[in-house]
PDB file of C-alpha atoms in Angstrom:
ATOM      1  CA  UNK A  19    -163.691 -41.274  52.241  1.00  0.00           C
ATOM      2  CA  UNK A  20    -161.836 -43.793  50.479  1.00  0.00           C
ATOM      3  CA  UNK A  21    -158.369 -44.594  51.554  1.00  0.00           C
ATOM      4  CA  UNK A  22    -155.419 -45.440  49.622  1.00  0.00           C
ATOM      5  CA  UNK A  23    -152.763 -46.891  51.221  1.00  0.00           C
ATOM      6  CA  UNK A  24    -148.685 -46.753  50.124  1.00  0.00           C
ATOM      7  CA  UNK A  25    -146.055 -49.223  51.316  1.00  0.00           C
ATOM      8  CA  UNK A  26    -143.130 -48.575  52.247  1.00  0.00           C
ATOM      9  CA  UNK A  27    -143.406 -45.166  53.325  1.00  0.00           C
ATOM     10  CA  UNK A  28    -139.815 -45.042  53.365  1.00  0.00           C
ATOM     11  CA  UNK A  29    -137.106 -47.367  51.766  1.00  0.00           C
ATOM     12  CA  UNK A  30    -133.344 -47.069  51.439  1.00  0.00           C
ATOM     13  CA  UNK A  31    -131.576 -49.231  49.129  1.00  0.00           C
ATOM     14  CA  UNK A  32    -128.159 -49.632  47.579  1.00  0.00           C
ATOM     15  CA  UNK A  33    -127.417 -48.579  44.124  1.00  0.00           C
ATOM     16  CA  UNK A  34    -128.176 -51.444  41.207  1.00  0.00           C
ATOM     17  CA  UNK A  35    -130.988 -53.001  43.465  1.00  0.00           C
ATOM     18  CA  UNK A  36    -134.750 -53.295  42.694  1.00  0.00           C
ATOM     19  CA  UNK A  37    -137.467 -51.835  44.851  1.00  0.00           C
ATOM     20  CA  UNK A  38    -141.131 -52.406  44.993  1.00  0.00           C
ATOM     21  CA  UNK A  39    -143.636 -49.953  46.210  1.00  0.00           C
ATOM     22  CA  UNK A  40    -147.190 -51.227  46.744  1.00  0.00           C
ATOM     23  CA  UNK A  41    -150.538 -49.013  46.305  1.00  0.00           C
ATOM     24  CA  UNK A  42    -153.778 -50.331  47.912  1.00  0.00           C
ATOM     25  CA  UNK A  43    -157.351 -49.027  47.553  1.00  0.00           C
ATOM     26  CA  UNK A  44    -158.337 -50.394  50.867  1.00  0.00           C
ATOM     27  CA  UNK A  45    -162.105 -49.891  50.950  1.00  0.00           C
ATOM     28  CA  UNK A  46    -162.797 -49.460  47.140  1.00  0.00           C
ATOM     29  CA  UNK A  47    -161.971 -50.731  43.548  1.00  0.00           C
ATOM     30  CA  UNK A  48    -159.845 -48.951  41.622  1.00  0.00           C
ATOM     31  CA  UNK A  49    -159.871 -49.836  37.774  1.00  0.00           C
ATOM     32  CA  UNK A  50    -157.625 -46.750  37.243  1.00  0.00           C
ATOM     33  CA  UNK A  51    -154.305 -45.964  39.411  1.00  0.00           C
ATOM     34  CA  UNK A  52    -151.703 -43.056  38.896  1.00  0.00           C
ATOM     35  CA  UNK A  53    -147.979 -43.146  39.640  1.00  0.00           C
ATOM     36  CA  UNK A  54    -146.188 -39.893  40.461  1.00  0.00           C
ATOM     37  CA  UNK A  55    -142.821 -38.637  41.170  1.00  0.00           C
ATOM     38  CA  UNK A  56    -142.149 -35.608  43.167  1.00  0.00           C
ATOM     39  CA  UNK A  57    -138.824 -33.585  43.754  1.00  0.00           C
ATOM     40  CA  UNK A  58    -138.579 -31.387  46.693  1.00  0.00           C
ATOM     41  CA  UNK A  59    -140.606 -28.492  46.704  1.00  0.00           C
ATOM     42  CA  UNK A  60    -141.858 -29.289  43.472  1.00  0.00           C
ATOM     43  CA  UNK A  61    -145.022 -30.617  41.586  1.00  0.00           C
ATOM     44  CA  UNK A  62    -146.254 -33.816  40.745  1.00  0.00           C
ATOM     45  CA  UNK A  63    -144.967 -35.304  37.704  1.00  0.00           C
ATOM     46  CA  UNK A  64    -147.129 -37.932  36.176  1.00  0.00           C
ATOM     47  CA  UNK A  65    -145.183 -41.283  35.360  1.00  0.00           C
ATOM     48  CA  UNK A  66    -147.669 -43.530  34.189  1.00  0.00           C
ATOM     49  CA  UNK A  67    -151.513 -44.648  34.412  1.00  0.00           C
ATOM     50  CA  UNK A  68    -151.986 -48.070  35.614  1.00  0.00           C
ATOM     51  CA  UNK A  69    -155.288 -49.992  34.440  1.00  0.00           C
ATOM     52  CA  UNK A  70    -156.321 -53.313  35.811  1.00  0.00           C
ATOM     53  CA  UNK A  71    -155.542 -56.217  33.994  1.00  0.00           C
ATOM     54  CA  UNK A  72    -153.918 -54.121  31.033  1.00  0.00           C
ATOM     55  CA  UNK A  73    -150.291 -52.673  30.255  1.00  0.00           C
ATOM     56  CA  UNK A  74    -149.708 -49.320  32.085  1.00  0.00           C
ATOM     57  CA  UNK A  75    -149.667 -46.369  29.739  1.00  0.00           C
ATOM     58  CA  UNK A  76    -146.171 -44.420  30.364  1.00  0.00           C
ATOM     59  CA  UNK A  77    -145.850 -40.723  29.943  1.00  0.00           C
ATOM     60  CA  UNK A  78    -143.167 -39.253  27.768  1.00  0.00           C
ATOM     61  CA  UNK A  79    -139.586 -39.671  28.837  1.00  0.00           C
ATOM     62  CA  UNK A  80    -140.382 -42.484  31.304  1.00  0.00           C
ATOM     63  CA  UNK A  81    -138.837 -45.612  31.090  1.00  0.00           C
ATOM     64  CA  UNK A  82    -141.200 -48.392  31.295  1.00  0.00           C
ATOM     65  CA  UNK A  83    -138.337 -51.099  31.911  1.00  0.00           C
ATOM     66  CA  UNK A  84    -136.835 -48.972  34.573  1.00  0.00           C
ATOM     67  CA  UNK A  85    -140.284 -48.478  36.247  1.00  0.00           C
ATOM     68  CA  UNK A  86    -142.471 -51.559  36.209  1.00  0.00           C
ATOM     69  CA  UNK A  87    -145.789 -51.230  36.774  1.00  0.00           C
ATOM     70  CA  UNK A  88    -148.359 -54.061  37.680  1.00  0.00           C
ATOM     71  CA  UNK A  89    -151.910 -53.470  38.181  1.00  0.00           C
ATOM     72  CA  UNK A  90    -153.150 -57.240  38.793  1.00  0.00           C
ATOM     73  CA  UNK A  91    -156.101 -56.650  40.753  1.00  0.00           C
ATOM     74  CA  UNK A  92    -158.869 -54.410  41.279  1.00  0.00           C
ATOM     75  CA  UNK A  93    -157.179 -52.838  44.418  1.00  0.00           C
ATOM     76  CA  UNK A  94    -153.518 -53.270  43.955  1.00  0.00           C
ATOM     77  CA  UNK A  95    -150.830 -51.664  41.799  1.00  0.00           C
ATOM     78  CA  UNK A  96    -147.160 -51.882  42.232  1.00  0.00           C
ATOM     79  CA  UNK A  97    -144.264 -49.801  40.965  1.00  0.00           C
ATOM     80  CA  UNK A  98    -141.139 -51.302  40.940  1.00  0.00           C
ATOM     81  CA  UNK A  99    -138.186 -49.461  40.193  1.00  0.00           C
ATOM     82  CA  UNK A 100    -135.136 -51.678  38.705  1.00  0.00           C
ATOM     83  CA  UNK A 101    -131.658 -51.500  39.145  1.00  0.00           C
ATOM     84  CA  UNK A 102    -132.030 -48.291  41.260  1.00  0.00           C
ATOM     85  CA  UNK A 103    -129.398 -45.273  41.122  1.00  0.00           C
ATOM     86  CA  UNK A 104    -129.001 -42.339  43.321  1.00  0.00           C
ATOM     87  CA  UNK A 105    -130.940 -40.140  40.558  1.00  0.00           C
ATOM     88  CA  UNK A 106    -133.993 -42.441  41.008  1.00  0.00           C
ATOM     89  CA  UNK A 107    -134.131 -41.098  44.781  1.00  0.00           C
ATOM     90  CA  UNK A 108    -137.487 -39.060  44.860  1.00  0.00           C
ATOM     91  CA  UNK A 109    -140.721 -38.998  46.444  1.00  0.00           C
ATOM     92  CA  UNK A 110    -143.342 -41.508  44.575  1.00  0.00           C
ATOM     93  CA  UNK A 111    -147.257 -41.110  44.932  1.00  0.00           C
ATOM     94  CA  UNK A 112    -149.738 -43.236  43.784  1.00  0.00           C
ATOM     95  CA  UNK A 113    -153.339 -42.237  43.429  1.00  0.00           C
ATOM     96  CA  UNK A 114    -156.803 -43.965  42.300  1.00  0.00           C
ATOM     97  CA  UNK A 115    -160.217 -43.181  40.860  1.00  0.00           C
ATOM     98  CA  UNK A 116    -162.872 -45.134  42.776  1.00  0.00           C
ATOM     99  CA  UNK A 117    -164.755 -47.457  40.288  1.00  0.00           C
ATOM    100  CA  UNK A 118    -168.205 -46.766  39.395  1.00  0.00           C
ATOM    101  CA  UNK A 119    -168.222 -43.472  41.476  1.00  0.00           C
ATOM    102  CA  UNK A 120    -168.513 -40.345  39.219  1.00  0.00           C
ATOM    103  CA  UNK A 121    -167.401 -38.250  42.000  1.00  0.00           C
ATOM    104  CA  UNK A 122    -164.289 -36.993  39.934  1.00  0.00           C
ATOM    105  CA  UNK A 123    -162.241 -37.145  42.958  1.00  0.00           C
ATOM    106  CA  UNK A 124    -158.732 -38.729  42.923  1.00  0.00           C
ATOM    107  CA  UNK A 125    -157.512 -40.519  46.209  1.00  0.00           C
ATOM    108  CA  UNK A 126    -153.808 -40.174  47.223  1.00  0.00           C
ATOM    109  CA  UNK A 127    -151.827 -42.486  48.856  1.00  0.00           C
ATOM    110  CA  UNK A 128    -149.259 -41.097  51.649  1.00  0.00           C
ATOM    111  CA  UNK A 129    -146.402 -41.473  49.317  1.00  0.00           C
ATOM    112  CA  UNK A 130    -143.056 -43.460  49.460  1.00  0.00           C
ATOM    113  CA  UNK A 131    -139.955 -41.734  49.817  1.00  0.00           C
ATOM    114  CA  UNK A 132    -136.953 -43.941  48.166  1.00  0.00           C
ATOM    115  CA  UNK A 133    -133.374 -42.987  48.755  1.00  0.00           C
ATOM    116  CA  UNK A 134    -130.693 -44.831  46.641  1.00  0.00           C
ATOM    117  CA  UNK A 135    -127.424 -44.774  48.200  1.00  0.00           C
TER     118      UNK A 135
ATOM    119  CA  UNK B  16    -154.311 -30.822  26.835  1.00  0.00           C
ATOM    120  CA  UNK B  17    -155.067 -29.483  30.111  1.00  0.00           C
ATOM    121  CA  UNK B  18    -153.080 -27.291  32.392  1.00  0.00           C
ATOM    122  CA  UNK B  19    -152.953 -25.288  35.383  1.00  0.00           C
ATOM    123  CA  UNK B  20    -151.404 -22.036  36.120  1.00  0.00           C
ATOM    124  CA  UNK B  21    -150.537 -20.941  40.142  1.00  0.00           C
ATOM    125  CA  UNK B  22    -148.358 -18.050  39.308  1.00  0.00           C
ATOM    126  CA  UNK B  23    -147.127 -17.163  42.653  1.00  0.00           C
ATOM    127  CA  UNK B  24    -144.323 -19.513  44.224  1.00  0.00           C
ATOM    128  CA  UNK B  25    -144.883 -18.563  47.639  1.00  0.00           C
ATOM    129  CA  UNK B  26    -147.710 -16.751  49.615  1.00  0.00           C
ATOM    130  CA  UNK B  27    -146.920 -15.194  52.869  1.00  0.00           C
ATOM    131  CA  UNK B  28    -149.659 -14.169  55.008  1.00  0.00           C
ATOM    132  CA  UNK B  29    -150.111 -13.097  58.629  1.00  0.00           C
ATOM    133  CA  UNK B  30    -151.995 -15.213  60.872  1.00  0.00           C
ATOM    134  CA  UNK B  31    -155.538 -13.951  61.032  1.00  0.00           C
ATOM    135  CA  UNK B  32    -155.435 -12.412  57.762  1.00  0.00           C
ATOM    136  CA  UNK B  33    -157.378 -13.520  54.689  1.00  0.00           C
ATOM    137  CA  UNK B  34    -155.614 -15.975  52.339  1.00  0.00           C
ATOM    138  CA  UNK B  35    -155.728 -16.430  48.652  1.00  0.00           C
ATOM    139  CA  UNK B  36    -154.200 -18.906  46.354  1.00  0.00           C
ATOM    140  CA  UNK B  37    -154.441 -18.223  42.899  1.00  0.00           C
ATOM    141  CA  UNK B  38    -155.218 -20.753  40.185  1.00  0.00           C
ATOM    142  CA  UNK B  39    -156.155 -20.139  36.197  1.00  0.00           C
ATOM    143  CA  UNK B  40    -156.714 -23.339  34.146  1.00  0.00           C
ATOM    144  CA  UNK B  41    -157.014 -24.145  30.643  1.00  0.00           C
ATOM    145  CA  UNK B  42    -159.074 -27.544  29.545  1.00  0.00           C
ATOM    146  CA  UNK B  43    -161.325 -28.500  26.576  1.00  0.00           C
ATOM    147  CA  UNK B  44    -164.878 -29.026  27.797  1.00  0.00           C
ATOM    148  CA  UNK B  45    -166.106 -29.118  30.875  1.00  0.00           C
ATOM    149  CA  UNK B  46    -163.533 -28.456  33.977  1.00  0.00           C
ATOM    150  CA  UNK B  47    -163.500 -30.575  36.869  1.00  0.00           C
ATOM    151  CA  UNK B  48    -161.230 -28.360  39.329  1.00  0.00           C
ATOM    152  CA  UNK B  49    -159.517 -29.473  42.563  1.00  0.00           C
ATOM    153  CA  UNK B  50    -157.295 -28.190  45.388  1.00  0.00           C
ATOM    154  CA  UNK B  51    -155.194 -30.518  47.539  1.00  0.00           C
ATOM    155  CA  UNK B  52    -152.777 -29.322  50.223  1.00  0.00           C
ATOM    156  CA  UNK B  53    -149.565 -31.498  50.859  1.00  0.00           C
ATOM    157  CA  UNK B  54    -147.777 -31.374  54.361  1.00  0.00           C
ATOM    158  CA  UNK B  55    -144.037 -32.229  54.301  1.00  0.00           C
ATOM    159  CA  UNK B  56    -143.309 -35.882  53.583  1.00  0.00           C
ATOM    160  CA  UNK B  57    -146.865 -36.621  53.067  1.00  0.00           C
ATOM    161  CA  UNK B  58    -149.167 -37.194  50.489  1.00  0.00           C
ATOM    162  CA  UNK B  59    -152.034 -35.065  49.210  1.00  0.00           C
ATOM    163  CA  UNK B  60    -155.049 -34.379  50.896  1.00  0.00           C
ATOM    164  CA  UNK B  61    -158.031 -33.136  49.205  1.00  0.00           C
ATOM    165  CA  UNK B  62    -159.516 -30.044  50.039  1.00  0.00           C
ATOM    166  CA  UNK B  63    -162.526 -29.413  47.708  1.00  0.00           C
ATOM    167  CA  UNK B  64    -163.639 -29.770  44.173  1.00  0.00           C
ATOM    168  CA  UNK B  65    -165.657 -27.843  41.486  1.00  0.00           C
ATOM    169  CA  UNK B  66    -167.765 -30.286  39.166  1.00  0.00           C
ATOM    170  CA  UNK B  67    -170.872 -28.568  38.441  1.00  0.00           C
ATOM    171  CA  UNK B  68    -173.525 -26.178  40.602  1.00  0.00           C
ATOM    172  CA  UNK B  69    -172.641 -23.426  42.647  1.00  0.00           C
ATOM    173  CA  UNK B  70    -169.575 -21.611  41.614  1.00  0.00           C
ATOM    174  CA  UNK B  71    -168.555 -21.028  45.376  1.00  0.00           C
ATOM    175  CA  UNK B  72    -167.538 -24.284  46.683  1.00  0.00           C
ATOM    176  CA  UNK B  73    -166.892 -24.802  50.544  1.00  0.00           C
ATOM    177  CA  UNK B  74    -164.399 -27.373  51.566  1.00  0.00           C
ATOM    178  CA  UNK B  75    -162.207 -28.650  54.498  1.00  0.00           C
ATOM    179  CA  UNK B  76    -160.717 -26.532  57.126  1.00  0.00           C
ATOM    180  CA  UNK B  77    -162.541 -23.349  56.422  1.00  0.00           C
ATOM    181  CA  UNK B  78    -161.396 -23.139  52.726  1.00  0.00           C
ATOM    182  CA  UNK B  79    -163.569 -22.136  49.828  1.00  0.00           C
ATOM    183  CA  UNK B  80    -162.824 -21.758  46.297  1.00  0.00           C
ATOM    184  CA  UNK B  81    -164.905 -19.873  43.684  1.00  0.00           C
ATOM    185  CA  UNK B  82    -165.132 -20.866  40.014  1.00  0.00           C
ATOM    186  CA  UNK B  83    -165.017 -18.242  37.546  1.00  0.00           C
ATOM    187  CA  UNK B  84    -165.725 -19.614  34.099  1.00  0.00           C
ATOM    188  CA  UNK B  85    -164.972 -16.179  32.164  1.00  0.00           C
ATOM    189  CA  UNK B  86    -161.692 -15.667  33.757  1.00  0.00           C
ATOM    190  CA  UNK B  87    -161.046 -19.316  33.623  1.00  0.00           C
ATOM    191  CA  UNK B  88    -159.962 -19.103  37.460  1.00  0.00           C
ATOM    192  CA  UNK B  89    -160.422 -21.322  40.716  1.00  0.00           C
ATOM    193  CA  UNK B  90    -158.707 -19.345  43.370  1.00  0.00           C
ATOM    194  CA  UNK B  91    -158.863 -20.679  46.995  1.00  0.00           C
ATOM    195  CA  UNK B  92    -159.392 -18.540  49.607  1.00  0.00           C
ATOM    196  CA  UNK B  93    -159.634 -18.654  53.447  1.00  0.00           C
ATOM    197  CA  UNK B  94    -160.866 -15.613  55.507  1.00  0.00           C
ATOM    198  CA  UNK B  95    -158.609 -16.144  58.512  1.00  0.00           C
ATOM    199  CA  UNK B  96    -155.530 -18.076  58.198  1.00  0.00           C
ATOM    200  CA  UNK B  97    -154.142 -20.295  60.916  1.00  0.00           C
ATOM    201  CA  UNK B  98    -150.490 -21.118  61.159  1.00  0.00           C
ATOM    202  CA  UNK B  99    -151.467 -24.804  60.502  1.00  0.00           C
ATOM    203  CA  UNK B 100    -152.284 -23.789  57.354  1.00  0.00           C
ATOM    204  CA  UNK B 101    -148.635 -23.271  56.149  1.00  0.00           C
ATOM    205  CA  UNK B 102    -148.188 -26.075  53.684  1.00  0.00           C
ATOM    206  CA  UNK B 103    -148.000 -26.854  49.911  1.00  0.00           C
ATOM    207  CA  UNK B 104    -151.062 -26.117  48.055  1.00  0.00           C
ATOM    208  CA  UNK B 105    -151.813 -27.642  44.483  1.00  0.00           C
ATOM    209  CA  UNK B 106    -154.411 -26.682  42.049  1.00  0.00           C
ATOM    210  CA  UNK B 107    -155.568 -29.264  39.490  1.00  0.00           C
ATOM    211  CA  UNK B 108    -157.925 -29.656  36.583  1.00  0.00           C
ATOM    212  CA  UNK B 109    -159.054 -32.369  34.299  1.00  0.00           C
ATOM    213  CA  UNK B 110    -161.467 -32.912  31.601  1.00  0.00           C
ATOM    214  CA  UNK B 111    -164.981 -34.166  33.064  1.00  0.00           C
ATOM    215  CA  UNK B 112    -166.028 -37.574  32.398  1.00  0.00           C
ATOM    216  CA  UNK B 113    -164.151 -40.984  32.970  1.00  0.00           C
ATOM    217  CA  UNK B 114    -160.840 -41.539  34.548  1.00  0.00           C
ATOM    218  CA  UNK B 115    -159.005 -38.956  32.845  1.00  0.00           C
ATOM    219  CA  UNK B 116    -155.881 -37.862  34.414  1.00  0.00           C
ATOM    220  CA  UNK B 117    -155.206 -34.545  36.378  1.00  0.00           C
ATOM    221  CA  UNK B 118    -152.951 -31.874  35.381  1.00  0.00           C
ATOM    222  CA  UNK B 119    -151.239 -30.170  38.502  1.00  0.00           C
ATOM    223  CA  UNK B 120    -150.231 -26.678  38.922  1.00  0.00           C
ATOM    224  CA  UNK B 121    -146.472 -26.296  40.378  1.00  0.00           C
ATOM    225  CA  UNK B 122    -147.652 -25.735  43.705  1.00  0.00           C
ATOM    226  CA  UNK B 123    -147.728 -22.689  46.205  1.00  0.00           C
ATOM    227  CA  UNK B 124    -145.981 -22.622  49.316  1.00  0.00           C
ATOM    228  CA  UNK B 125    -148.005 -20.937  51.940  1.00  0.00           C
ATOM    229  CA  UNK B 126    -146.536 -19.469  55.039  1.00  0.00           C
ATOM    230  CA  UNK B 127    -148.535 -18.046  57.725  1.00  0.00           C
ATOM    231  CA  UNK B 128    -146.885 -15.840  60.092  1.00  0.00           C
ATOM    232  CA  UNK B 129    -147.751 -15.979  63.711  1.00  0.00           C
TER     233      UNK B 129
END
């Protein structure tokens, strides 16, 4: 099956710094990727929809200047948490649809655990 | 807008007993329905999906789910639970066609007791 890779899997940073998380589709092209945030033992909260070559669409309540999303190629989307604060600590997960495949299935990365000190 | 309800927070079942995780959905148009499983500190793993065809869908690790249009349900089942099935299970729905976003349920923690 299609594989989505996230990097890094874990990151610890100081408050005020910026952190970039990468989401790559390894064996398929992804015109659309999604970024989610998950708190412990809770469901996934959709943050934004990332479309290749265009601006991301953010969900209500998600600060676009705080969570910068770039989808520069058909295999890579990045999420940058700018000026991170402890409340940004969370598990971030990306997912992608396989371009041209009408399977309806969304493929997920393994997630990235961000801890802001 | 689409939505999913997973009414139970936690499902406890003895090893070897049947396991059922409930899911009801709401969506306009034809539903695409999915079940995913998540182990601690991991991403979501695909279990099974219903898009069209037979209402009974068989998936990974011996799981199956039945699409019931009249009850708008898509309950996940396994005839004989294993301790290794203990995990967080998510039901999801989206409107058919295109790259529409998924709506997830809150998740159910399944605990299989040895």
